[in-house]
mmCIF file of C-alpha atoms in Angstrom:
data_model
loop_
_atom_site.group_PDB
_atom_site.id
_atom_site.type_symbol
_atom_site.label_atom_id
_atom_site.label_comp_id
_atom_site.label_asym_id
_atom_site.label_seq_id
_atom_site.Cartn_x
_atom_site.Cartn_y
_atom_site.Cartn_z
ATOM 1 C CA MET A 20 -9.755 -6.662 -3.164
ATOM 2 C CA ASN A 21 -9.004 -5.572 -0.081
ATOM 3 C CA THR A 22 -6.184 -3.361 -1.010
ATOM 4 C CA ILE A 23 -8.645 -1.712 -3.569
ATOM 5 C CA ILE A 24 -10.486 -1.187 -0.364
ATOM 6 C CA ARG A 25 -7.986 -0.292 1.924
ATOM 7 C CA ILE A 26 -6.867 3.191 -0.105
ATOM 8 C CA SER A 27 -10.217 4.046 -0.536
ATOM 9 C CA GLU A 28 -11.160 3.972 3.591
ATOM 10 C CA VAL A 29 -7.596 5.124 4.192
ATOM 11 C CA LEU A 30 -8.594 8.373 1.831
ATOM 12 C CA PHE A 31 -11.962 8.268 2.182
ATOM 13 C CA GLN A 32 -10.512 9.041 6.326
ATOM 14 C CA LYS A 33 -7.791 11.106 5.657
ATOM 15 C CA TYR A 34 -9.215 13.221 3.010
ATOM 16 C CA GLY A 35 -12.901 13.175 3.926
ATOM 17 C CA PHE A 36 -13.608 12.309 -0.571
ATOM 18 C CA TYR A 37 -14.923 9.016 -1.965
ATOM 19 C CA VAL A 38 -12.763 7.300 -4.241
ATOM 20 C CA PRO A 39 -14.922 4.712 -6.299
ATOM 21 C CA LEU A 40 -12.765 1.601 -6.437
ATOM 22 C CA VAL A 41 -13.482 1.108 -10.495
ATOM 23 C CA GLU A 42 -10.674 4.105 -10.656
ATOM 24 C CA ILE A 43 -7.972 2.422 -8.300
ATOM 25 C CA GLY A 44 -5.555 1.535 -10.416
ATOM 26 C CA TYR A 45 -4.841 -2.813 -9.129
ATOM 27 C CA GLU A 46 -1.320 -4.747 -9.299
ATOM 28 C CA SER A 47 -0.254 -8.264 -7.744
ATOM 29 C CA TYR A 48 3.375 -10.014 -8.615
ATOM 30 C CA THR A 49 5.005 -12.281 -6.865
ATOM 31 C CA PHE A 50 8.739 -11.686 -6.002
ATOM 32 C CA TYR A 51 11.912 -12.765 -4.783
ATOM 33 C CA LYS A 52 13.748 -11.845 -1.207
ATOM 34 C CA GLU A 53 16.672 -9.769 -3.222
ATOM 35 C CA GLU A 54 14.392 -8.399 -6.042
ATOM 36 C CA ILE A 55 12.735 -5.927 -3.161
ATOM 37 C CA ASP A 56 13.787 -2.698 -2.825
ATOM 38 C CA GLU A 57 14.571 -2.349 1.003
ATOM 39 C CA ALA A 58 14.482 0.935 1.152
ATOM 40 C CA LEU A 59 10.390 -0.243 0.377
ATOM 41 C CA VAL A 60 10.146 -3.287 2.781
ATOM 42 C CA PRO A 61 12.678 -3.511 5.791
ATOM 43 C CA ALA A 62 14.335 -7.214 4.882
ATOM 44 C CA SER A 63 13.656 -8.097 9.254
ATOM 45 C CA VAL A 64 10.385 -7.786 6.999
ATOM 46 C CA ILE A 65 10.348 -10.930 4.758
ATOM 47 C CA GLU A 66 13.015 -12.412 5.648
ATOM 48 C CA HIS A 67 11.595 -15.373 7.616
ATOM 49 C CA LEU A 68 9.252 -15.362 4.491
ATOM 50 C CA GLU A 69 9.233 -18.662 1.696
ATOM 51 C CA GLU A 70 9.961 -17.534 -1.997
ATOM 52 C CA PRO A 71 8.640 -16.716 -3.418
ATOM 53 C CA ILE A 72 6.889 -13.138 -1.377
ATOM 54 C CA LEU A 73 3.057 -12.509 -2.945
ATOM 55 C CA THR A 74 2.091 -8.542 -2.755
ATOM 56 C CA GLU A 75 -0.363 -6.602 -3.989
ATOM 57 C CA SER A 76 -0.905 -2.719 -4.807
ATOM 58 C CA ALA A 77 -3.237 -0.364 -6.100
ATOM 59 C CA SER A 78 -2.996 3.202 -7.037
ATOM 60 C CA TYR A 79 -5.294 5.742 -7.567
ATOM 61 C CA ILE A 80 -4.424 10.365 -9.532
ATOM 62 C CA ASP A 81 -6.384 12.651 -7.711
ATOM 63 C CA LEU A 82 -7.857 15.822 -9.231
ATOM 64 C CA GLU A 83 -4.897 18.464 -8.186
ATOM 65 C CA GLY A 84 -2.301 14.537 -9.613
ATOM 66 C CA ASN A 85 -1.461 13.457 -6.935
ATOM 67 C CA TYR A 86 0.089 10.464 -6.992
ATOM 68 C CA TYR A 87 -1.584 7.612 -4.361
ATOM 69 C CA LEU A 88 -0.115 4.343 -4.228
ATOM 70 C CA VAL A 89 0.294 1.185 -1.735
ATOM 71 C CA ILE A 90 1.623 -1.740 -1.597
ATOM 72 C CA GLN A 91 1.348 -4.579 0.584
ATOM 73 C CA VAL A 92 3.636 -7.342 0.920
ATOM 74 C CA GLU A 93 2.189 -10.752 2.458
ATOM 75 C CA THR A 94 4.338 -11.924 6.247
ATOM 76 C CA GLY A 95 1.871 -15.067 7.756
ATOM 77 C CA ALA A 96 0.411 -12.108 10.050
ATOM 78 C CA VAL A 97 -2.907 -10.644 11.106
ATOM 79 C CA GLU A 98 -2.431 -8.303 8.662
ATOM 80 C CA PRO A 99 -0.351 -7.458 6.220
ATOM 81 C CA TYR A 100 2.909 -5.426 5.561
ATOM 82 C CA GLU A 101 1.999 -2.416 4.331
ATOM 83 C CA VAL A 102 3.628 0.408 2.665
ATOM 84 C CA TRP A 103 2.493 4.456 1.256
ATOM 85 C CA LEU A 104 3.990 6.272 -1.047
ATOM 86 C CA VAL A 105 2.324 10.391 -1.990
ATOM 87 C CA ASN A 106 3.353 11.213 -5.685
ATOM 88 C CA ASP A 107 7.042 8.506 -5.111
ATOM 89 C CA GLU A 108 8.103 9.689 -1.637
ATOM 90 C CA VAL A 109 7.732 6.907 0.903
ATOM 91 C CA VAL A 110 4.897 8.636 3.666
ATOM 92 C CA PRO A 111 5.679 6.484 6.877
ATOM 93 C CA HIS A 112 2.744 5.790 9.140
ATOM 94 C CA PHE A 113 0.427 7.606 6.117
ATOM 95 C CA ALA A 114 -2.715 4.823 7.089
ATOM 96 C CA LYS A 115 -2.090 5.073 11.501
ATOM 97 C CA GLN A 116 -2.580 8.340 11.115
ATOM 98 C CA GLU A 117 -5.550 8.529 11.493
ATOM 99 C CA GLU A 118 -6.839 6.261 12.778
ATOM 100 C CA GLU A 119 -5.044 6.692 15.504
ATOM 101 C CA GLU A 120 -6.803 9.958 16.186
#
């Protein structure tokens, strides 16, 4: 559920539009280390974790057809590791751009 709230908050902060929570897709999966794509999550992020590894994702398609996806990986840290994709392309620091300004 936190992933759903996170995508809504970040899109509001970045673009100024409210995303109703009912319009956000949500999935939760568990993976083994060898199943995780290193292009999305570096091995160094998960190498210390016990298997299976819990992930959550939330997605939203805006009125222009842009597809936003956030994947969170529980690492044992206070904040989960996040991967943001826009139109299926990884966008490093997507959420941090607004938080730092």
